[in-house]
Amino acid sequence: MAKYRLLRDGLVSLDAEIMETQAIRVSDGELALAHCPNYVAQVASGELSAEMLRAIGFPWSSAMAERARRSVGATVSACRSALRDGVSANLAGGTHHAFHARGEGFCVFNDAAVAARLMQAEGRVTRVAIIDLDVHQGNGTAAILARDESVFTCSVHGENNFPFTKTVSDLDVALPDGTGDSAYLDALHEALHAVFERSAPQLVIYLAGADPHEGDRLGRLKLTFDGLKRRDRMVFDTCWQRRIPVAVAMAGGYGRVIEDTVAIHLQTMALAAQYQSRYV
């Protein structure tokens, strides 16, 4: 959890104009665009079972419930801002293991799924692509949006990593341990081409996980700092060439050295700011 504070504090070190805003609090009705209303009520009231809390990975508190709600709100705000300004970001989010009626893997609500559907409900877009580059497959996102042809789900992840039973996304690219920069970037290039050919999105929600890094405790893919920078640049550049807005969520990062995780996220933010300046 400390990385979120360090990331926010580190923004001042970036040579970029970044406007920070407080995360909004999404309503029960907005969460119900992707989640079971009864599950939303259980999270709010603290009536989750012990089994459900074990799957989420941390205990319930009113602060936990409020943070989960506002983490979704931050991605919603990032989407609205991106549609106006070209690029925006949530300093947290990327909670892609949350399912319709349960949480998992430190994820309570699925911010990308809620935000995508809310942008559609508000009449801002009709087609969205979620490009998930966390090292773990976005199983909750894939499950929630499985029958929704208007939201394209792409996950590029470690084939041997959590979750060990995968859910089928619209496009899954499962990579072996030790993939490294070159093979990863080749696979990503092909994946991005497929995403835009198959879905023609009007908005991209990009989960920019720091956990593919070689120094990450859960990573295994062994990407370098430079490889991750090239990854981010490839996503931003592909969207920029098509003038498609991008909303970024930070997703996972569990570095053996926490400063490395923060540096990777800050690197993503710096690139996001550079590309945002191109849109305006």
mmCIF file of C-alpha atoms in Angstrom:
data_model
loop_
_atom_site.group_PDB
_atom_site.id
_atom_site.type_symbol
_atom_site.label_atom_id
_atom_site.label_comp_id
_atom_site.label_asym_id
_atom_site.label_seq_id
_atom_site.Cartn_x
_atom_site.Cartn_y
_atom_site.Cartn_z
ATOM 1 C CA MET A 1 0.000 0.000 0.000
ATOM 2 C CA ALA A 2 2.896 2.360 0.630
ATOM 3 C CA LYS A 3 3.595 2.639 -3.099
ATOM 4 C CA TYR A 4 0.469 4.759 -3.626
ATOM 5 C CA ARG A 5 1.666 7.472 -1.250
ATOM 6 C CA LEU A 6 5.173 7.332 -2.698
ATOM 7 C CA LEU A 7 3.783 7.570 -6.218
ATOM 8 C CA ARG A 8 1.717 10.619 -5.380
ATOM 9 C CA ASP A 9 4.667 12.250 -3.610
ATOM 10 C CA GLY A 10 6.896 11.462 -6.588
ATOM 11 C CA LEU A 11 4.761 13.382 -9.065
ATOM 12 C CA VAL A 12 6.526 16.591 -8.054
ATOM 13 C CA SER A 13 9.763 15.172 -9.509
ATOM 14 C CA LEU A 14 8.308 14.920 -13.014
ATOM 15 C CA ASP A 15 9.013 17.598 -15.578
ATOM 16 C CA ALA A 16 5.350 17.774 -16.567
ATOM 17 C CA GLU A 17 2.213 19.735 -15.862
ATOM 18 C CA ILE A 18 -0.016 17.394 -13.884
ATOM 19 C CA MET A 19 -3.281 18.425 -12.286
ATOM 20 C CA GLU A 20 -4.321 16.271 -9.336
ATOM 21 C CA THR A 21 -7.963 15.885 -8.333
ATOM 22 C CA GLN A 22 -9.579 13.952 -5.516
ATOM 23 C CA ALA A 23 -11.074 10.582 -6.414
ATOM 24 C CA ILE A 24 -14.857 10.738 -6.661
ATOM 25 C CA ARG A 25 -17.172 8.368 -4.816
ATOM 26 C CA VAL A 26 -19.185 6.258 -7.264
ATOM 27 C CA SER A 27 -22.757 5.353 -6.359
ATOM 28 C CA ASP A 28 -24.291 1.930 -5.775
ATOM 29 C CA GLY A 29 -26.108 2.274 -9.085
ATOM 30 C CA GLU A 30 -22.878 2.993 -10.944
ATOM 31 C CA LEU A 31 -21.168 -0.008 -9.349
ATOM 32 C CA ALA A 32 -24.189 -2.112 -10.354
ATOM 33 C CA LEU A 33 -23.251 -1.583 -14.014
ATOM 34 C CA ALA A 34 -20.686 -4.339 -13.439
ATOM 35 C CA HIS A 35 -21.469 -5.788 -10.002
ATOM 36 C CA CYS A 36 -24.282 -7.604 -8.239
ATOM 37 C CA PRO A 37 -26.205 -5.092 -6.074
ATOM 38 C CA ASN A 38 -26.201 -7.554 -3.182
ATOM 39 C CA TYR A 39 -22.397 -7.807 -3.332
ATOM 40 C CA VAL A 40 -22.104 -4.006 -3.403
ATOM 41 C CA ALA A 41 -24.322 -3.857 -0.292
ATOM 42 C CA GLN A 42 -22.231 -6.526 1.475
ATOM 43 C CA VAL A 43 -19.053 -4.553 0.872
ATOM 44 C CA ALA A 44 -20.666 -1.338 2.116
ATOM 45 C CA SER A 45 -22.081 -2.922 5.282
ATOM 46 C CA GLY A 46 -19.200 -5.227 6.147
ATOM 47 C CA GLU A 47 -21.309 -8.372 5.722
ATOM 48 C CA LEU A 48 -18.848 -10.209 3.489
ATOM 49 C CA SER A 49 -18.236 -13.788 4.560
ATOM 50 C CA ALA A 50 -14.871 -14.913 5.904
ATOM 51 C CA GLU A 51 -14.356 -16.910 2.706
ATOM 52 C CA MET A 52 -14.996 -13.846 0.531
ATOM 53 C CA LEU A 53 -12.579 -11.753 2.587
ATOM 54 C CA ARG A 54 -9.889 -14.435 2.314
ATOM 55 C CA ALA A 55 -10.248 -14.334 -1.467
ATOM 56 C CA ILE A 56 -9.942 -10.535 -1.477
ATOM 57 C CA GLY A 57 -6.852 -10.748 0.715
ATOM 58 C CA PHE A 58 -7.381 -8.097 3.365
ATOM 59 C CA PRO A 59 -9.893 -7.494 6.179
ATOM 60 C CA TRP A 60 -13.002 -5.371 5.881
ATOM 61 C CA SER A 61 -13.200 -1.895 7.357
ATOM 62 C CA SER A 62 -15.257 1.131 6.480
ATOM 63 C CA ALA A 63 -12.073 2.716 5.110
ATOM 64 C CA MET A 64 -11.442 -0.338 2.926
ATOM 65 C CA ALA A 65 -14.965 -0.129 1.506
ATOM 66 C CA GLU A 66 -14.656 3.599 0.883
ATOM 67 C CA ARG A 67 -11.255 3.257 -0.787
ATOM 68 C CA ALA A 68 -12.573 0.536 -3.115
ATOM 69 C CA ARG A 69 -15.463 2.770 -4.145
ATOM 70 C CA ARG A 70 -13.229 5.797 -4.733
ATOM 71 C CA SER A 71 -10.640 3.750 -6.626
ATOM 72 C CA VAL A 72 -13.373 3.013 -9.151
ATOM 73 C CA GLY A 73 -14.337 6.688 -9.094
ATOM 74 C CA ALA A 74 -10.784 7.687 -9.973
ATOM 75 C CA THR A 75 -10.830 5.533 -13.099
ATOM 76 C CA VAL A 76 -14.238 6.956 -14.002
ATOM 77 C CA SER A 77 -12.776 10.467 -13.678
ATOM 78 C CA ALA A 78 -9.712 9.438 -15.703
ATOM 79 C CA CYS A 79 -11.990 8.233 -18.508
ATOM 80 C CA ARG A 80 -13.978 11.468 -18.525
ATOM 81 C CA SER A 81 -10.788 13.528 -18.506
ATOM 82 C CA ALA A 82 -9.193 11.422 -21.247
ATOM 83 C CA LEU A 83 -12.217 11.882 -23.478
ATOM 84 C CA ARG A 84 -11.808 15.632 -22.996
ATOM 85 C CA ASP A 85 -8.007 15.974 -22.953
ATOM 86 C CA GLY A 86 -6.636 12.845 -24.656
ATOM 87 C CA VAL A 87 -4.822 11.132 -21.761
ATOM 88 C CA SER A 88 -5.529 10.911 -18.033
ATOM 89 C CA ALA A 89 -4.630 8.545 -15.198
ATOM 90 C CA ASN A 90 -5.724 7.025 -11.925
ATOM 91 C CA LEU A 91 -2.830 6.766 -9.446
ATOM 92 C CA ALA A 92 -4.335 3.480 -8.248
ATOM 93 C CA GLY A 93 -6.944 1.207 -9.863
ATOM 94 C CA GLY A 94 -6.480 -1.692 -12.232
ATOM 95 C CA THR A 95 -8.459 -4.006 -9.931
ATOM 96 C CA HIS A 96 -8.995 -6.628 -12.602
ATOM 97 C CA HIS A 97 -9.528 -9.678 -10.374
ATOM 98 C CA ALA A 98 -12.896 -8.437 -9.087
ATOM 99 C CA PHE A 99 -15.834 -10.438 -10.478
ATOM 100 C CA HIS A 100 -19.538 -9.615 -10.747
ATOM 101 C CA ALA A 101 -20.378 -10.868 -7.256
ATOM 102 C CA ARG A 102 -17.041 -11.341 -5.501
ATOM 103 C CA GLY A 103 -13.573 -9.938 -5.106
ATOM 104 C CA GLU A 104 -10.214 -11.649 -5.430
ATOM 105 C CA GLY A 105 -6.498 -10.940 -5.351
ATOM 106 C CA PHE A 106 -6.623 -7.558 -3.536
ATOM 107 C CA CYS A 107 -9.450 -6.390 -5.826
ATOM 108 C CA VAL A 108 -12.893 -5.474 -4.437
ATOM 109 C CA PHE A 109 -14.625 -3.726 -7.367
ATOM 110 C CA ASN A 110 -13.594 -3.832 -11.014
ATOM 111 C CA ASP A 111 -12.812 -0.220 -11.890
ATOM 112 C CA ALA A 112 -12.204 -0.763 -15.610
ATOM 113 C CA ALA A 113 -15.451 -2.671 -16.177
ATOM 114 C CA VAL A 114 -17.528 -0.124 -14.250
ATOM 115 C CA ALA A 115 -15.860 2.844 -15.967
ATOM 116 C CA ALA A 116 -16.264 1.378 -19.452
ATOM 117 C CA ARG A 117 -19.962 0.778 -18.964
ATOM 118 C CA LEU A 118 -20.531 4.133 -17.299
ATOM 119 C CA MET A 119 -18.916 5.959 -20.233
ATOM 120 C CA GLN A 120 -21.356 4.115 -22.471
ATOM 121 C CA ALA A 121 -24.330 4.821 -20.193
ATOM 122 C CA GLU A 122 -23.450 8.532 -20.214
ATOM 123 C CA GLY A 123 -23.470 8.479 -24.012
ATOM 124 C CA ARG A 124 -19.793 9.420 -24.321
ATOM 125 C CA VAL A 125 -18.700 6.329 -26.297
ATOM 126 C CA THR A 126 -20.164 3.112 -27.663
ATOM 127 C CA ARG A 127 -16.981 1.000 -27.975
ATOM 128 C CA VAL A 128 -14.209 0.608 -25.395
ATOM 129 C CA ALA A 129 -11.043 -1.495 -25.307
ATOM 130 C CA ILE A 130 -9.394 -2.560 -22.045
ATOM 131 C CA ILE A 131 -5.694 -3.266 -22.610
ATOM 132 C CA ASP A 132 -4.425 -5.084 -19.535
ATOM 133 C CA LEU A 133 -0.629 -5.310 -19.255
ATOM 134 C CA ASP A 134 -0.455 -6.339 -15.616
ATOM 135 C CA VAL A 135 1.574 -9.542 -15.279
ATOM 136 C CA HIS A 136 -1.554 -11.344 -14.048
ATOM 137 C CA GLN A 137 -4.474 -12.163 -16.306
ATOM 138 C CA GLY A 138 -7.508 -9.916 -15.898
ATOM 139 C CA ASN A 139 -9.858 -12.767 -15.068
ATOM 140 C CA GLY A 140 -12.545 -10.692 -13.375
ATOM 141 C CA THR A 141 -12.681 -8.197 -16.233
ATOM 142 C CA ALA A 142 -12.932 -11.011 -18.773
ATOM 143 C CA ALA A 143 -15.754 -12.681 -16.840
ATOM 144 C CA ILE A 144 -17.821 -9.522 -16.312
ATOM 145 C CA LEU A 145 -17.556 -8.483 -19.967
ATOM 146 C CA ALA A 146 -17.627 -11.950 -21.550
ATOM 147 C CA ARG A 147 -20.874 -11.410 -23.437
ATOM 148 C CA ASP A 148 -20.425 -7.704 -24.075
ATOM 149 C CA GLU A 149 -19.320 -7.139 -27.670
ATOM 150 C CA SER A 150 -19.064 -3.384 -27.086
ATOM 151 C CA VAL A 151 -16.098 -3.711 -24.663
ATOM 152 C CA PHE A 152 -13.033 -5.554 -25.971
ATOM 153 C CA THR A 153 -10.820 -7.185 -23.336
ATOM 154 C CA CYS A 154 -7.137 -7.841 -24.032
ATOM 155 C CA SER A 155 -4.766 -9.336 -21.468
ATOM 156 C CA VAL A 156 -1.021 -9.852 -22.003
ATOM 157 C CA HIS A 157 0.216 -11.810 -18.998
ATOM 158 C CA GLY A 158 2.395 -14.570 -17.603
ATOM 159 C CA GLU A 159 0.956 -17.964 -18.493
ATOM 160 C CA ASN A 160 2.221 -19.594 -15.275
ATOM 161 C CA ASN A 161 1.183 -16.788 -12.949
ATOM 162 C CA PHE A 162 -1.944 -16.099 -10.899
ATOM 163 C CA PRO A 163 -4.806 -16.727 -11.538
ATOM 164 C CA PHE A 164 -3.986 -20.368 -12.151
ATOM 165 C CA THR A 165 -7.373 -20.969 -13.756
ATOM 166 C CA LYS A 166 -7.745 -18.306 -16.419
ATOM 167 C CA THR A 167 -10.966 -16.763 -17.751
ATOM 168 C CA VAL A 168 -11.197 -16.251 -21.508
ATOM 169 C CA SER A 169 -10.726 -12.633 -22.628
ATOM 170 C CA ASP A 170 -11.480 -11.416 -26.141
ATOM 171 C CA LEU A 171 -7.723 -11.611 -26.663
ATOM 172 C CA ASP A 172 -5.345 -13.408 -24.317
ATOM 173 C CA VAL A 173 -1.578 -13.427 -24.877
ATOM 174 C CA ALA A 174 0.001 -15.816 -22.372
ATOM 175 C CA LEU A 175 3.794 -15.537 -22.159
ATOM 176 C CA PRO A 176 6.319 -17.938 -20.582
ATOM 177 C CA ASP A 177 8.484 -17.131 -17.591
ATOM 178 C CA GLY A 178 11.607 -15.190 -18.507
ATOM 179 C CA THR A 179 10.142 -13.762 -21.728
ATOM 180 C CA GLY A 180 12.290 -10.597 -21.652
ATOM 181 C CA ASP A 181 11.969 -7.280 -23.428
ATOM 182 C CA SER A 182 12.320 -8.242 -27.084
ATOM 183 C CA ALA A 183 9.874 -11.146 -27.179
ATOM 184 C CA TYR A 184 7.403 -9.268 -24.984
ATOM 185 C CA LEU A 185 7.389 -6.190 -27.198
ATOM 186 C CA ASP A 186 6.979 -8.315 -30.337
ATOM 187 C CA ALA A 187 3.959 -10.027 -28.773
ATOM 188 C CA LEU A 188 2.510 -6.694 -27.636
ATOM 189 C CA HIS A 189 2.886 -5.183 -31.097
ATOM 190 C CA GLU A 190 0.830 -8.012 -32.583
ATOM 191 C CA ALA A 191 -1.732 -7.806 -29.785
ATOM 192 C CA LEU A 192 -2.273 -4.076 -30.212
ATOM 193 C CA HIS A 193 -2.758 -4.503 -33.937
ATOM 194 C CA ALA A 194 -5.404 -7.156 -33.242
ATOM 195 C CA VAL A 195 -7.183 -5.003 -30.632
ATOM 196 C CA PHE A 196 -7.677 -2.069 -32.982
ATOM 197 C CA GLU A 197 -8.493 -4.222 -35.989
ATOM 198 C CA ARG A 198 -11.122 -6.205 -34.123
ATOM 199 C CA SER A 199 -12.718 -3.577 -31.893
ATOM 200 C CA ALA A 200 -12.228 -0.040 -33.321
ATOM 201 C CA PRO A 201 -12.491 1.494 -29.812
ATOM 202 C CA GLN A 202 -13.367 5.101 -29.076
ATOM 203 C CA LEU A 203 -11.658 4.894 -25.670
ATOM 204 C CA VAL A 204 -8.824 2.741 -24.304
ATOM 205 C CA ILE A 205 -8.499 1.881 -20.623
ATOM 206 C CA TYR A 206 -4.869 0.879 -20.104
ATOM 207 C CA LEU A 207 -3.777 -1.157 -17.076
ATOM 208 C CA ALA A 208 -0.071 -0.327 -16.838
ATOM 209 C CA GLY A 209 1.108 -2.878 -14.284
ATOM 210 C CA ALA A 210 4.651 -2.509 -12.961
ATOM 211 C CA ASP A 211 4.788 -6.196 -12.068
ATOM 212 C CA PRO A 212 6.276 -7.554 -15.335
ATOM 213 C CA HIS A 213 9.547 -5.986 -14.089
ATOM 214 C CA GLU A 214 12.515 -8.285 -13.478
ATOM 215 C CA GLY A 215 12.757 -7.039 -9.886
ATOM 216 C CA ASP A 216 9.135 -7.772 -9.030
ATOM 217 C CA ARG A 217 8.432 -10.517 -6.501
ATOM 218 C CA LEU A 218 5.504 -11.814 -8.570
ATOM 219 C CA GLY A 219 6.663 -10.842 -12.051
ATOM 220 C CA ARG A 220 8.550 -13.686 -13.790
ATOM 221 C CA LEU A 221 8.490 -12.032 -17.232
ATOM 222 C CA LYS A 222 11.798 -10.224 -16.543
ATOM 223 C CA LEU A 223 11.212 -6.939 -18.320
ATOM 224 C CA THR A 224 13.732 -4.177 -17.693
ATOM 225 C CA PHE A 225 12.985 -0.536 -16.884
ATOM 226 C CA ASP A 226 13.680 0.286 -20.522
ATOM 227 C CA GLY A 227 11.445 -2.548 -21.713
ATOM 228 C CA LEU A 228 8.561 -1.250 -19.630
ATOM 229 C CA LYS A 229 9.126 2.273 -20.932
ATOM 230 C CA ARG A 230 9.022 0.946 -24.497
ATOM 231 C CA ARG A 231 5.865 -0.982 -23.613
ATOM 232 C CA ASP A 232 4.122 2.165 -22.385
ATOM 233 C CA ARG A 233 5.332 4.172 -25.362
ATOM 234 C CA MET A 234 3.999 1.530 -27.749
ATOM 235 C CA VAL A 235 0.539 1.686 -26.183
ATOM 236 C CA PHE A 236 0.423 5.491 -26.090
ATOM 237 C CA ASP A 237 1.841 5.833 -29.585
ATOM 238 C CA THR A 238 -0.600 3.322 -31.074
ATOM 239 C CA CYS A 239 -3.509 5.219 -29.514
ATOM 240 C CA TRP A 240 -2.102 8.614 -30.495
ATOM 241 C CA GLN A 241 -1.730 7.574 -34.142
ATOM 242 C CA ARG A 242 -5.468 6.834 -34.147
ATOM 243 C CA ARG A 243 -6.323 9.829 -31.899
ATOM 244 C CA ILE A 244 -7.983 7.510 -29.389
ATOM 245 C CA PRO A 245 -8.171 8.770 -25.776
ATOM 246 C CA VAL A 246 -6.384 6.722 -23.107
ATOM 247 C CA ALA A 247 -7.283 6.390 -19.420
ATOM 248 C CA VAL A 248 -4.487 4.764 -17.418
ATOM 249 C CA ALA A 249 -4.722 2.731 -14.202
ATOM 250 C CA MET A 250 -1.590 1.705 -12.319
ATOM 251 C CA ALA A 251 -2.542 -1.937 -11.573
ATOM 252 C CA GLY A 252 -0.005 -4.225 -9.862
ATOM 253 C CA GLY A 253 3.546 -3.720 -8.672
ATOM 254 C CA TYR A 254 5.278 -5.710 -5.924
ATOM 255 C CA GLY A 255 8.964 -4.907 -6.303
ATOM 256 C CA ARG A 256 11.530 -6.337 -3.950
ATOM 257 C CA VAL A 257 12.667 -2.713 -3.793
ATOM 258 C CA ILE A 258 9.537 -0.572 -3.503
ATOM 259 C CA GLU A 259 11.308 2.422 -5.014
ATOM 260 C CA ASP A 260 11.685 0.415 -8.252
ATOM 261 C CA THR A 261 7.929 -0.114 -8.460
ATOM 262 C CA VAL A 262 7.297 3.576 -7.834
ATOM 263 C CA ALA A 263 9.892 4.541 -10.451
ATOM 264 C CA ILE A 264 8.148 2.350 -13.045
ATOM 265 C CA HIS A 265 4.761 3.919 -12.297
ATOM 266 C CA LEU A 266 6.272 7.412 -12.417
ATOM 267 C CA GLN A 267 7.832 6.531 -15.761
ATOM 268 C CA THR A 268 4.339 5.651 -17.018
ATOM 269 C CA MET A 269 2.962 8.924 -15.681
ATOM 270 C CA ALA A 270 5.727 10.950 -17.335
ATOM 271 C CA LEU A 271 5.008 9.344 -20.704
ATOM 272 C CA ALA A 272 1.267 9.832 -20.229
ATOM 273 C CA ALA A 273 1.876 13.535 -19.668
ATOM 274 C CA GLN A 274 4.037 13.768 -22.793
ATOM 275 C CA TYR A 275 1.365 12.169 -24.954
ATOM 276 C CA GLN A 276 -1.417 14.187 -23.340
ATOM 277 C CA SER A 277 0.325 17.336 -24.525
ATOM 278 C CA ARG A 278 0.033 16.091 -28.107
ATOM 279 C CA TYR A 279 -3.747 15.830 -27.949
ATOM 280 C CA VAL A 280 -4.391 19.416 -26.811
#
